[in-house]
Amino acid sequence: MAIDTPKVMLSEEQILQRVDELAVEISKDYAEKGEIVLVGVLKGAFIFLADLSRRLTIPRHIEFIAVASYEHGSVPTGAVRLVMDVRASIEDKHVLIVEDIVDTGHTLHYLIDMLKTRNPASVRTCALLHKEHNTDVEVNVDYLGFSIGDEWVVGYGLDYAEQGRSFPYIGSVQPDDQ
Ligand code: PRP
């Protein structure tokens, strides 16, 4: 499938406007709490995390984590495994998990449960996109950029078969097999 001409769903301007708003809201909510630990979920969240973190006005510490879905054949089973852990201890820290997209909810659900076992002061979640009608497991997204439908989206960190991550906008594409 050629993804070089996706249909623009969210322009760069719309995305950055929303990132500005989220940064203001998060900075306000955490103003009295001291440092926040931003945990970006690789790979998709790398651009969102970069833009969000630069707009916060509170002290922040940046970490990354990577997970993968277990598949049966090429079908996701819903089970998630840790591929790369954060480097620092999050004990007694205020953690904000930063995701590019919540789809079935399995990844975020796994991460919230796993990070909570490490005795952080709090765990909240921030996602740029949420496919709310696809959700298998209920997860609470405390800071949400946009709710979207069941489309395959690329750009601003999100990929289709590793293509399209660097588009400045978010576009929808139609995979060949659908
Ligand atoms: C995407 C996205 C989330 C996850 C959400 O990652 O970045 O981490 O899927 O899906 P879920 O809600 O159904 O669990 P992906 O597996 O595409 O990896 P990538 O970020 O490295 O591209």
Tab-separated table of C-alpha atoms and ligand atoms in Angstrom:
chain	number	residue	atom	x	y	z
A	1	MET	CA	0.000	0.000	0.000
A	2	ALA	CA	1.269	3.463	-0.844
A	3	ILE	CA	0.943	5.676	2.167
A	4	ASP	CA	2.629	8.731	0.700
A	5	THR	CA	-0.695	10.476	0.151
A	6	PRO	CA	-2.851	9.850	3.224
A	7	LYS	CA	-6.057	11.794	3.730
A	8	VAL	CA	-5.237	14.532	6.247
A	9	MET	CA	-7.377	14.015	9.339
A	10	LEU	CA	-5.642	16.361	11.755
A	11	SER	CA	-3.387	19.112	10.443
A	12	GLU	CA	-0.094	20.025	12.084
A	13	GLU	CA	-1.718	23.240	13.279
A	14	GLN	CA	-4.671	21.404	14.871
A	15	ILE	CA	-2.354	18.933	16.599
A	16	LEU	CA	-0.029	21.578	18.006
A	17	GLN	CA	-2.950	23.707	19.180
A	18	ARG	CA	-4.265	20.708	21.148
A	19	VAL	CA	-0.785	19.868	22.478
A	20	ASP	CA	-0.563	23.460	23.749
A	21	GLU	CA	-3.903	23.044	25.540
A	22	LEU	CA	-2.911	19.710	27.082
A	23	ALA	CA	0.393	21.168	28.287
A	24	VAL	CA	-1.418	24.045	29.993
A	25	GLU	CA	-3.862	21.644	31.686
A	26	ILE	CA	-1.136	19.239	32.834
A	27	SER	CA	1.126	22.053	34.053
A	28	LYS	CA	-1.760	23.468	36.094
A	29	ASP	CA	-2.735	20.102	37.601
A	30	TYR	CA	0.812	19.233	38.657
A	31	ALA	CA	1.928	22.723	39.688
A	32	GLU	CA	1.899	21.906	43.392
A	33	LYS	CA	3.280	18.376	43.091
A	34	GLY	CA	6.925	18.935	42.245
A	35	GLU	CA	8.473	16.856	39.494
A	36	ILE	CA	6.517	14.784	37.012
A	37	VAL	CA	7.969	11.687	35.303
A	38	LEU	CA	6.835	11.487	31.680
A	39	VAL	CA	6.952	7.896	30.449
A	40	GLY	CA	6.789	7.879	26.648
A	41	VAL	CA	5.670	4.626	25.055
A	42	LEU	CA	7.912	3.791	22.089
A	43	LYS	CA	7.922	4.059	19.323
A	44	GLY	CA	4.762	5.927	18.428
A	45	ALA	CA	4.817	8.538	21.218
A	46	PHE	CA	8.259	9.975	20.516
A	47	ILE	CA	7.095	13.076	18.640
A	48	PHE	CA	4.095	13.763	20.878
A	49	LEU	CA	6.300	13.432	23.963
A	50	ALA	CA	8.896	15.778	22.479
A	51	ASP	CA	6.320	18.473	21.717
A	52	LEU	CA	4.356	18.025	24.953
A	53	SER	CA	7.398	18.028	27.226
A	54	ARG	CA	8.732	21.246	25.685
A	55	ARG	CA	5.466	23.014	26.408
A	56	LEU	CA	5.156	22.054	30.096
A	57	THR	CA	6.007	24.717	32.623
A	58	ILE	CA	6.647	22.286	35.504
A	59	PRO	CA	9.784	20.278	36.374
A	60	ARG	CA	9.802	17.033	34.353
A	61	HIS	CA	11.949	13.959	34.001
A	62	ILE	CA	11.740	12.009	30.756
A	63	GLU	CA	11.722	8.226	30.496
A	64	PHE	CA	10.836	5.813	27.717
A	65	ILE	CA	9.345	2.350	27.792
A	66	ALA	CA	8.667	-0.131	24.994
A	67	VAL	CA	6.185	-2.971	24.815
A	68	ALA	CA	5.056	-5.446	22.181
A	69	SER	CA	1.861	-7.404	21.666
A	70	TYR	CA	1.920	-11.183	21.694
A	71	GLU	CA	0.508	-12.448	18.439
A	72	HIS	CA	-0.944	-15.786	17.407
A	73	GLY	CA	-0.004	-15.969	13.752
A	74	SER	CA	-0.428	-12.296	12.904
A	75	VAL	CA	-3.476	-11.862	15.164
A	76	PRO	CA	-2.903	-9.913	18.398
A	77	THR	CA	-3.867	-11.947	21.483
A	78	GLY	CA	-4.323	-8.936	23.738
A	79	ALA	CA	-1.344	-9.976	25.873
A	80	VAL	CA	1.455	-7.433	26.166
A	81	ARG	CA	5.110	-7.908	27.083
A	82	LEU	CA	7.771	-5.461	28.193
A	83	VAL	CA	10.558	-4.949	25.646
A	84	MET	CA	12.419	-2.029	27.253
A	85	ASP	CA	11.999	-0.677	30.768
A	86	VAL	CA	12.390	2.840	32.175
A	87	ARG	CA	15.874	3.547	33.538
A	88	ALA	CA	14.965	5.376	36.737
A	89	SER	CA	13.012	4.328	39.800
A	90	ILE	CA	9.498	5.752	39.845
A	91	GLU	CA	8.938	5.081	43.550
A	92	ASP	CA	7.145	8.055	45.153
A	93	LYS	CA	7.121	9.874	41.781
A	94	HIS	CA	4.160	11.332	39.904
A	95	VAL	CA	4.062	9.347	36.668
A	96	LEU	CA	2.329	10.418	33.460
A	97	ILE	CA	2.239	7.721	30.765
A	98	VAL	CA	2.344	9.374	27.333
A	99	GLU	CA	0.860	7.384	24.436
A	100	ASP	CA	0.294	8.292	20.816
A	101	ILE	CA	-2.836	6.178	20.511
A	102	VAL	CA	-5.121	3.979	22.616
A	103	ASP	CA	-6.819	1.389	20.439
A	104	THR	CA	-7.954	-1.822	22.190
A	105	GLY	CA	-6.618	-0.467	25.492
A	106	HIS	CA	-4.477	-3.539	26.238
A	107	THR	CA	-1.151	-1.675	26.119
A	108	LEU	CA	-2.197	1.127	28.448
A	109	HIS	CA	-3.967	-1.269	30.803
A	110	TYR	CA	-0.809	-3.387	31.078
A	111	LEU	CA	1.407	-0.334	31.645
A	112	ILE	CA	-0.808	1.209	34.325
A	113	ASP	CA	-0.934	-2.084	36.274
A	114	MET	CA	2.772	-2.747	35.879
A	115	LEU	CA	3.937	0.746	36.859
A	116	LYS	CA	1.567	0.864	39.836
A	117	THR	CA	3.364	-2.150	41.368
A	118	ARG	CA	6.449	0.076	41.756
A	119	ASN	CA	4.832	2.330	44.362
A	120	PRO	CA	4.699	5.622	42.477
A	121	ALA	CA	2.973	8.574	44.152
A	122	SER	CA	0.455	8.555	41.262
A	123	VAL	CA	-0.053	7.235	37.753
A	124	ARG	CA	-2.014	9.162	35.145
A	125	THR	CA	-2.345	8.785	31.416
A	126	CYS	CA	-2.134	11.079	28.423
A	127	ALA	CA	-2.902	9.979	24.867
A	128	LEU	CA	-3.022	12.041	21.714
A	129	LEU	CA	-5.616	9.766	20.095
A	130	HIS	CA	-8.222	7.304	21.382
A	131	LYS	CA	-10.267	4.915	19.239
A	132	GLU	CA	-12.963	4.765	21.888
A	133	HIS	CA	-15.230	2.389	19.970
A	134	ASN	CA	-12.454	-0.192	19.568
A	135	THR	CA	-11.686	-0.512	23.250
A	136	ASP	CA	-11.619	-4.103	24.618
A	137	VAL	CA	-10.484	-3.125	28.092
A	138	GLU	CA	-11.622	0.034	29.806
A	139	VAL	CA	-8.753	2.388	30.511
A	140	ASN	CA	-8.943	5.855	31.866
A	141	VAL	CA	-7.264	8.484	29.689
A	142	ASP	CA	-6.804	11.485	31.964
A	143	TYR	CA	-5.555	13.819	29.235
A	144	LEU	CA	-6.848	13.126	25.736
A	145	GLY	CA	-6.014	14.945	22.530
A	146	PHE	CA	-8.636	13.648	20.117
A	147	SER	CA	-11.176	10.855	19.963
A	148	ILE	CA	-11.158	9.201	16.522
A	149	GLY	CA	-13.032	6.484	14.661
A	150	ASP	CA	-11.759	3.099	13.547
A	151	GLU	CA	-9.384	4.301	10.870
A	152	TRP	CA	-5.764	3.359	10.301
A	153	VAL	CA	-3.818	6.516	11.060
A	154	VAL	CA	-0.244	7.517	10.294
A	155	GLY	CA	1.996	10.491	10.951
A	156	TYR	CA	3.172	12.482	13.970
A	157	GLY	CA	4.921	9.330	15.250
A	158	LEU	CA	2.351	6.765	14.133
A	159	ASP	CA	3.216	4.315	11.385
A	160	TYR	CA	1.872	1.804	8.946
A	161	ALA	CA	4.528	-0.930	8.597
A	162	GLU	CA	7.131	1.616	9.800
A	163	GLN	CA	6.153	4.138	7.132
A	164	GLY	CA	4.701	7.580	7.700
A	165	ARG	CA	5.978	8.313	11.220
A	166	SER	CA	7.573	11.598	10.142
A	167	PHE	CA	4.543	13.198	8.514
A	168	PRO	CA	3.840	16.421	10.474
A	169	TYR	CA	0.084	15.767	10.298
A	170	ILE	CA	-2.086	12.741	11.099
A	171	GLY	CA	-3.657	11.107	8.073
A	172	SER	CA	-5.860	8.112	7.509
A	173	VAL	CA	-4.894	5.318	5.148
A	174	GLN	CA	-6.681	2.276	3.851
A	175	PRO	CA	-4.552	-0.883	4.195
A	176	ASP	CA	-4.641	-3.214	1.153
A	177	ASP	CA	-6.193	-6.085	3.100
A	178	GLN	CA	-9.255	-4.155	4.291
B	1	PRP	C1	0.579	1.304	19.163
B	1	PRP	C2	0.516	2.526	20.052
B	1	PRP	C3	0.180	1.955	21.390
B	1	PRP	C4	-0.569	0.683	21.073
B	1	PRP	C5	-2.025	0.881	21.362
B	1	PRP	O1	1.849	0.772	19.240
B	1	PRP	O2	1.720	3.228	20.054
B	1	PRP	O3	1.341	1.705	22.150
B	1	PRP	O4	-0.379	0.405	19.682
B	1	PRP	O5	-2.760	-0.247	20.996
B	1	PRP	P1	-3.726	-0.990	21.985
B	1	PRP	O6	-4.546	0.024	22.692
B	1	PRP	O7	-4.554	-1.853	21.047
B	1	PRP	O8	-2.916	-1.831	22.913
B	1	PRP	P2	2.412	-0.235	18.148
B	1	PRP	O9	2.230	-1.649	18.621
B	1	PRP	O10	1.849	0.093	16.808
B	1	PRP	O11	3.957	0.034	18.185
B	1	PRP	P3	4.761	1.369	17.803
B	1	PRP	O12	4.289	2.460	18.731
B	1	PRP	O13	6.175	0.985	18.057
B	1	PRP	O14	4.465	1.683	16.365
